[in-house]
Amino acid sequence: MMRRIPVNIFMMISVISFMVFLSCKECPNITDSSSGGGDIIFSGKALNSNNPGIFTVKLNGDNLTELVENGVLFSPASNDNNIVFWSKRDNNNDNIQRYNIEKNAYYTLIDQGTFPVINYPVISKDGKHIAFFSGFDELVVGSGGPAWATRKYDICPNTIPVFSPDSKFLAFLEGDSLEAPLRINVVSSDDPGRITASKEISFGINGQRGEATLDWTHQDVIVYCYTVHEKLDHVGVWFIENDTKSYTINVANEGAYNPIVSPDKTKIVVTDKRGNLWKRNFTSDTLTTSWEQLTSVGENEYILNPVWSSDGNSILYTKRFKNNADKFSGNLEIIDIKSEKTRLICNNVYRGYWKQK
């Protein structure tokens, strides 16, 4: 059962945030080779712009730099400093592009002429594999060359695929909708038709805001959430190669979405139905370990897309507002796990990731 604890909140005033994001107009654009020196990479909108872009920024909000003028990220940069992103051309066609942050060079990988609908492109950690959904009935994988492998699946809408830490496999959710029974499939990164493991979930996810994600931080385990009934959610811990070790963690009354496991594999964090972050020890001991509340958002606010820092000391997330349907209207914030103080980085953000060192 979840236990509330006092939360100390420290916020920058909105005027500072406004000035920080305004500074992106003075930052180098995609043709400037000096770009890419930030600690965080994110999708957002520059002031007075209708098109989303991809930016980097320092932890203190300085050095805000626009890398890509028109693009949306759905996965972090790879270890070799490549990103893949969805973009819309002047002819209104969707396409996927790859951008190398160090070389300041980008390449068009695929466009709407090949696949009529392009959703959620992601890149593997080693930078060698790219995957996306074509509509909600086809999984597409490739290495960025002319050849792409495809396979038909009943892909669940509003879900994002994820590569394994070793980049050899890809996991995604199947299902008619998030509320329907779900199935986790694990396929080869080279062959989307070769299922190497699967997990049936007899329930769906009720009340999900934004896209649902799986956590595959550690090679041996995939973590996911689902709704048992109105007052009970489960966090599923699936040991892929030894299902007998798998277990569930109860989350009573609060709801549970988008779990994230700490880099040292000792803590797990979920988002509740009111939009707050909760943490507990990452252990099968479900009797003596309670959940602790990390954040306390306002009635009009909720948190999406949490991501652990590599040292496990902080979590990056987007705070959205219920009265604003624009998915690029969020605040990019960081919470320190020990002090539980939060810091506003910038606004007009969709989602962000820690940049690889």
Coordinates of C-alpha atoms in Angstrom, one line a residue:
M1 CA 0.0 0.0 0.0
M2 CA 1.3 3.4 -0.9
R3 CA 2.4 5.8 1.9
R4 CA 2.5 9.5 1.5
I5 CA 5.6 11.5 2.7
P6 CA 6.2 15.2 2.8
V7 CA 7.6 16.6 -0.4
N8 CA 9.7 19.8 -0.6
I9 CA 9.2 21.6 -3.9
F10 CA 11.6 24.1 -5.3
M11 CA 10.6 25.8 -8.6
M12 CA 12.1 28.4 -10.8
I13 CA 9.7 31.2 -11.5
S14 CA 7.9 31.1 -14.9
V15 CA 9.6 34.3 -16.1
I16 CA 13.0 32.7 -15.9
S17 CA 11.7 29.7 -17.9
F18 CA 10.3 32.1 -20.5
M19 CA 13.6 33.8 -20.9
V20 CA 15.5 30.5 -21.1
F21 CA 13.4 29.2 -23.9
L22 CA 13.4 32.5 -25.7
S23 CA 17.2 32.2 -25.9
C24 CA 16.9 29.2 -28.3
K25 CA 16.3 31.8 -31.1
E26 CA 19.9 32.8 -30.6
C27 CA 21.3 29.3 -30.5
P28 CA 23.0 27.6 -33.5
N29 CA 20.7 25.7 -35.8
I30 CA 21.2 22.4 -37.6
T31 CA 23.9 23.9 -39.9
D32 CA 26.1 24.9 -36.9
S33 CA 28.7 22.3 -36.1
S34 CA 29.1 23.6 -32.5
S35 CA 25.7 22.2 -31.6
G36 CA 25.0 19.3 -29.2
G37 CA 26.8 20.4 -26.1
G38 CA 24.0 19.9 -23.6
D39 CA 23.3 17.3 -20.9
I40 CA 19.7 16.7 -21.9
I41 CA 18.1 16.2 -25.4
F42 CA 14.4 16.8 -25.9
S43 CA 11.6 17.6 -28.3
G44 CA 9.9 20.9 -27.9
K45 CA 8.8 24.1 -29.6
A46 CA 10.8 27.3 -29.8
L47 CA 9.0 30.5 -29.0
N48 CA 6.7 31.7 -31.8
S49 CA 7.2 28.5 -33.8
N50 CA 4.5 26.1 -34.9
N51 CA 6.9 23.3 -35.7
P52 CA 8.5 21.0 -33.1
G53 CA 12.3 20.8 -32.9
I54 CA 15.0 18.8 -31.1
F55 CA 17.1 20.7 -28.6
T56 CA 19.9 20.1 -26.1
V57 CA 20.3 22.0 -22.8
K58 CA 22.5 22.0 -19.8
L59 CA 21.2 20.9 -16.4
N60 CA 21.0 24.5 -15.2
G61 CA 19.0 25.6 -18.2
D62 CA 21.9 27.2 -20.0
N63 CA 23.3 26.6 -23.5
L64 CA 19.9 25.8 -25.0
T65 CA 20.7 24.7 -28.6
E66 CA 18.4 23.7 -31.5
L67 CA 19.8 20.6 -33.2
V68 CA 16.9 19.9 -35.6
E69 CA 14.3 22.4 -36.8
N70 CA 11.6 19.9 -37.5
G71 CA 11.5 16.7 -35.6
V72 CA 10.1 14.6 -32.7
L73 CA 12.1 12.2 -30.6
F74 CA 10.7 8.9 -29.1
S75 CA 14.0 7.4 -27.9
P76 CA 17.3 8.7 -26.4
A77 CA 20.5 9.1 -28.4
S78 CA 22.5 6.0 -29.1
N79 CA 26.0 5.5 -27.7
D80 CA 27.5 6.7 -31.0
N81 CA 25.5 9.9 -30.7
N82 CA 22.9 9.2 -33.3
I83 CA 19.2 10.0 -33.0
V84 CA 16.3 9.0 -35.1
F85 CA 13.2 11.2 -35.3
W86 CA 9.9 11.6 -37.0
S87 CA 9.6 14.7 -39.2
K88 CA 7.1 16.2 -41.6
R89 CA 8.4 17.7 -44.9
D90 CA 7.1 20.7 -46.7
N91 CA 5.0 18.5 -48.9
N92 CA 3.2 17.3 -45.7
N93 CA 4.7 13.8 -46.0
D94 CA 5.9 12.0 -42.9
N95 CA 9.5 10.7 -42.8
I96 CA 12.1 9.3 -40.5
Q97 CA 15.6 10.9 -40.3
R98 CA 18.8 10.0 -38.5
Y99 CA 21.0 12.8 -37.1
N100 CA 24.5 12.5 -35.9
I101 CA 25.1 15.0 -33.1
E102 CA 28.9 15.0 -33.3
K103 CA 29.1 15.3 -37.1
N104 CA 26.1 17.6 -37.3
A105 CA 24.8 15.6 -40.2
Y106 CA 21.4 14.1 -40.9
Y107 CA 20.0 11.6 -43.4
T108 CA 16.5 10.8 -44.6
L109 CA 16.0 7.1 -43.9
I110 CA 12.4 6.5 -45.1
D111 CA 9.4 8.5 -46.1
Q112 CA 5.7 8.1 -46.6
G113 CA 6.1 6.9 -50.1
T114 CA 7.3 3.5 -48.7
F115 CA 5.1 3.3 -45.6
P116 CA 1.9 5.3 -45.6
V117 CA 1.8 5.8 -41.8
I118 CA 4.9 6.2 -39.7
N119 CA 4.7 6.0 -35.9
Y120 CA 7.2 6.0 -33.0
P121 CA 10.7 5.5 -34.6
V122 CA 13.3 4.4 -32.1
I123 CA 17.0 3.6 -32.2
S124 CA 19.0 0.9 -30.4
K125 CA 21.7 1.7 -27.9
D126 CA 24.5 0.7 -30.2
G127 CA 23.0 2.8 -33.0
K128 CA 22.9 -0.2 -35.4
H129 CA 19.1 -0.9 -35.4
I130 CA 16.0 1.3 -36.0
A131 CA 12.4 0.3 -35.6
F132 CA 9.0 1.9 -36.0
F133 CA 5.3 1.1 -36.5
S134 CA 3.7 1.5 -39.9
G135 CA 0.1 2.3 -38.7
F136 CA -0.9 -0.1 -36.0
D137 CA -0.6 -3.4 -37.9
E138 CA 3.1 -3.5 -39.0
L139 CA 6.4 -3.6 -37.3
V140 CA 9.4 -2.4 -39.4
V141 CA 13.0 -2.9 -38.5
G142 CA 16.3 -2.1 -40.3
S143 CA 19.8 -0.7 -40.0
G144 CA 19.1 2.6 -41.9
G145 CA 20.0 1.2 -45.3
P146 CA 17.6 0.6 -48.2
A147 CA 16.4 -2.8 -46.9
W148 CA 13.7 -2.9 -44.2
A149 CA 12.1 -6.0 -42.7
T150 CA 8.4 -6.0 -41.8
R151 CA 5.9 -8.2 -40.0
K152 CA 2.2 -7.8 -39.4
Y153 CA 1.1 -7.6 -35.7
D154 CA -1.9 -6.4 -33.8
I155 CA 0.1 -3.5 -32.4
C156 CA -1.5 -1.7 -29.5
P157 CA -2.1 2.1 -30.2
N158 CA -0.4 4.7 -28.1
T159 CA 2.6 2.5 -27.2
I160 CA 6.3 2.9 -28.0
P161 CA 8.6 -0.1 -28.8
V162 CA 11.9 -0.4 -26.8
F163 CA 15.2 -2.1 -27.7
S164 CA 17.0 -4.3 -25.2
P165 CA 20.2 -2.9 -23.5
D166 CA 22.4 -5.1 -25.7
S167 CA 20.5 -3.9 -28.8
K168 CA 19.8 -7.5 -30.1
F169 CA 16.1 -7.5 -29.3
L170 CA 13.0 -5.3 -29.5
A171 CA 9.9 -5.5 -27.2
F172 CA 6.5 -4.0 -28.0
L173 CA 2.8 -4.4 -26.9
E174 CA 0.1 -6.1 -28.9
G175 CA -3.6 -5.5 -28.2
D176 CA -6.8 -3.9 -29.6
S177 CA -6.4 -1.0 -27.2
L178 CA -4.6 -0.1 -24.0
E179 CA -7.7 -1.1 -22.0
A180 CA -7.9 -4.6 -23.7
P181 CA -5.9 -7.6 -22.7
L182 CA -2.3 -7.2 -23.8
R183 CA 0.7 -9.2 -24.9
I184 CA 4.4 -8.4 -24.7
N185 CA 6.4 -9.6 -27.7
V186 CA 10.1 -9.8 -27.9
V187 CA 11.6 -10.1 -31.4
S188 CA 15.0 -10.2 -33.0
S189 CA 16.4 -6.7 -34.0
D190 CA 17.3 -8.3 -37.3
D191 CA 14.0 -10.2 -38.0
P192 CA 10.7 -8.8 -36.7
G193 CA 9.0 -12.1 -37.5
R194 CA 11.2 -14.1 -35.1
I195 CA 9.5 -14.0 -31.7
T196 CA 12.1 -15.0 -29.0
A197 CA 9.8 -14.5 -26.0
S198 CA 6.2 -13.4 -25.2
K199 CA 4.1 -12.6 -22.2
E200 CA 0.3 -12.7 -22.0
I201 CA -1.4 -10.1 -19.8
S202 CA -5.0 -10.8 -19.0
F203 CA -5.7 -7.2 -18.3
G204 CA -5.2 -3.8 -19.9
I205 CA -4.1 -0.4 -18.7
N206 CA -6.9 2.0 -17.6
G207 CA -6.4 5.7 -17.4
Q208 CA -3.1 6.0 -19.2
R209 CA -2.0 9.5 -20.2
G210 CA 0.3 9.8 -23.1
E211 CA 2.0 6.7 -24.5
A212 CA 2.5 3.5 -22.6
T213 CA 6.0 2.2 -22.3
L214 CA 7.9 -0.9 -21.1
D215 CA 11.0 -0.6 -19.0
W216 CA 14.0 -2.6 -20.4
T217 CA 16.8 -1.0 -18.4
H218 CA 18.4 -4.3 -17.5
Q219 CA 19.0 -7.2 -19.9
D220 CA 17.3 -9.9 -18.0
V221 CA 14.0 -8.2 -17.0
I222 CA 11.2 -6.3 -18.6
V223 CA 8.9 -4.3 -16.2
Y224 CA 5.4 -3.2 -17.1
C225 CA 2.1 -2.0 -15.5
Y226 CA -1.5 -3.1 -15.9
T227 CA -4.9 -2.5 -14.2
V228 CA -6.6 -5.4 -12.3
H229 CA -9.6 -3.4 -11.2
E230 CA -10.5 0.2 -10.3
K231 CA -8.6 0.1 -7.0
L232 CA -5.7 -2.2 -7.8
D233 CA -2.9 -2.0 -10.4
H234 CA 0.1 -4.3 -10.7
V235 CA 3.7 -3.8 -11.7
G236 CA 4.8 -6.9 -13.5
V237 CA 8.4 -8.0 -13.3
W238 CA 9.1 -10.4 -16.1
F239 CA 12.4 -12.3 -16.1
I240 CA 12.6 -13.1 -19.8
E241 CA 14.8 -16.2 -19.7
N242 CA 13.4 -17.6 -16.4
D243 CA 9.7 -16.9 -16.0
T244 CA 9.6 -18.8 -12.7
K245 CA 11.4 -15.8 -11.1
S246 CA 8.8 -13.3 -12.3
Y247 CA 6.5 -11.6 -9.8
T248 CA 4.1 -8.7 -9.4
I249 CA 4.0 -5.7 -7.1
N250 CA 0.6 -4.4 -5.9
V251 CA -0.2 -0.7 -6.3
A252 CA -3.5 -0.2 -4.3
N253 CA -5.8 2.8 -5.0
E254 CA -3.3 5.1 -6.7
G255 CA -2.8 3.6 -10.2
A256 CA 0.5 2.7 -11.9
Y257 CA 1.9 3.7 -15.3
N258 CA 5.2 3.7 -17.1
P259 CA 7.5 2.0 -14.6
I260 CA 11.2 2.9 -14.6
V261 CA 13.9 0.8 -12.8
S262 CA 17.0 2.6 -11.4
P263 CA 20.4 1.9 -13.1
D264 CA 21.6 0.0 -10.0
K265 CA 18.5 -2.1 -10.0
T266 CA 17.5 -1.2 -6.4
K267 CA 14.6 1.2 -6.9
I268 CA 11.5 1.4 -9.1
V269 CA 9.3 4.4 -9.8
V270 CA 5.8 4.6 -11.3
T271 CA 3.4 7.4 -12.1
D272 CA 0.1 7.3 -10.4
K273 CA -3.4 8.2 -11.8
R274 CA -3.2 11.8 -10.4
G275 CA 0.1 12.3 -12.2
N276 CA 2.6 12.0 -9.3
L277 CA 5.8 9.9 -9.0
W278 CA 6.1 7.1 -6.4
K279 CA 9.1 4.9 -5.6
R280 CA 9.9 1.8 -3.7
N281 CA 12.7 -0.8 -3.4
F282 CA 12.9 -3.0 -6.5
T283 CA 12.4 -6.3 -4.8
S284 CA 9.9 -9.3 -4.8
D285 CA 9.3 -8.6 -1.1
T286 CA 5.9 -7.1 -1.4
L287 CA 4.9 -7.3 2.3
T288 CA 7.5 -5.1 4.1
T289 CA 8.3 -2.5 1.4
S290 CA 5.9 0.4 0.9
W291 CA 5.6 3.0 -1.8
E292 CA 6.8 6.6 -1.1
Q293 CA 5.5 9.6 -2.9
L294 CA 8.2 11.7 -4.6
T295 CA 6.2 14.6 -6.2
S296 CA 3.1 16.6 -5.4
V297 CA 1.6 18.1 -8.5
G298 CA -1.3 20.5 -8.6
E299 CA -4.8 19.6 -9.5
N300 CA -4.3 20.8 -13.1
E301 CA -0.9 19.1 -13.5
Y302 CA 0.4 15.6 -14.2
I303 CA 3.8 14.0 -14.9
L304 CA 4.7 12.0 -18.1
N305 CA 7.8 10.3 -19.5
P306 CA 10.1 9.9 -16.4
V307 CA 13.7 8.8 -17.0
W308 CA 16.4 7.9 -14.5
S309 CA 19.8 9.7 -14.7
S310 CA 22.7 7.3 -15.3
D311 CA 23.9 7.8 -11.6
G312 CA 20.5 7.1 -10.2
N313 CA 20.4 10.4 -8.3
S314 CA 17.8 12.2 -10.4
I315 CA 14.7 11.7 -12.6
L316 CA 13.9 13.8 -15.7
Y317 CA 10.3 14.2 -16.6
T318 CA 7.7 16.3 -18.4
K319 CA 5.0 18.0 -16.4
R320 CA 1.8 18.6 -18.4
F321 CA -1.3 20.6 -17.8
K322 CA -4.9 19.2 -18.0
N323 CA -6.3 22.4 -19.5
N324 CA -3.8 22.4 -22.4
A325 CA -4.2 19.6 -25.0
D326 CA -1.1 20.6 -26.9
K327 CA 1.5 17.8 -26.3
F328 CA 4.3 20.3 -26.7
S329 CA 3.0 22.4 -23.8
G330 CA 4.9 20.6 -21.0
N331 CA 7.6 21.8 -18.6
L332 CA 10.8 19.8 -18.6
E333 CA 11.8 19.2 -14.9
I334 CA 14.3 17.2 -12.8
I335 CA 13.7 15.9 -9.3
D336 CA 16.6 15.0 -7.0
I337 CA 15.8 11.7 -5.4
K338 CA 17.5 12.4 -2.0
S339 CA 16.3 15.9 -1.4
E340 CA 13.1 15.6 -3.4
K341 CA 13.6 19.1 -4.7
T342 CA 12.5 19.8 -8.3
R343 CA 14.0 22.1 -10.8
L344 CA 12.4 23.6 -13.9
I345 CA 14.7 23.4 -17.0
C346 CA 12.5 24.8 -19.8
N347 CA 9.0 24.8 -21.1
N348 CA 7.1 24.1 -24.4
V349 CA 8.4 20.5 -24.2
Y350 CA 7.0 17.1 -25.3
R351 CA 9.5 14.6 -23.9
G352 CA 13.2 14.6 -23.0
Y353 CA 16.0 12.2 -22.4
W354 CA 19.4 12.3 -20.7
K355 CA 22.1 12.7 -23.4
Q356 CA 24.7 10.0 -23.6
K357 CA 28.1 11.0 -22.2

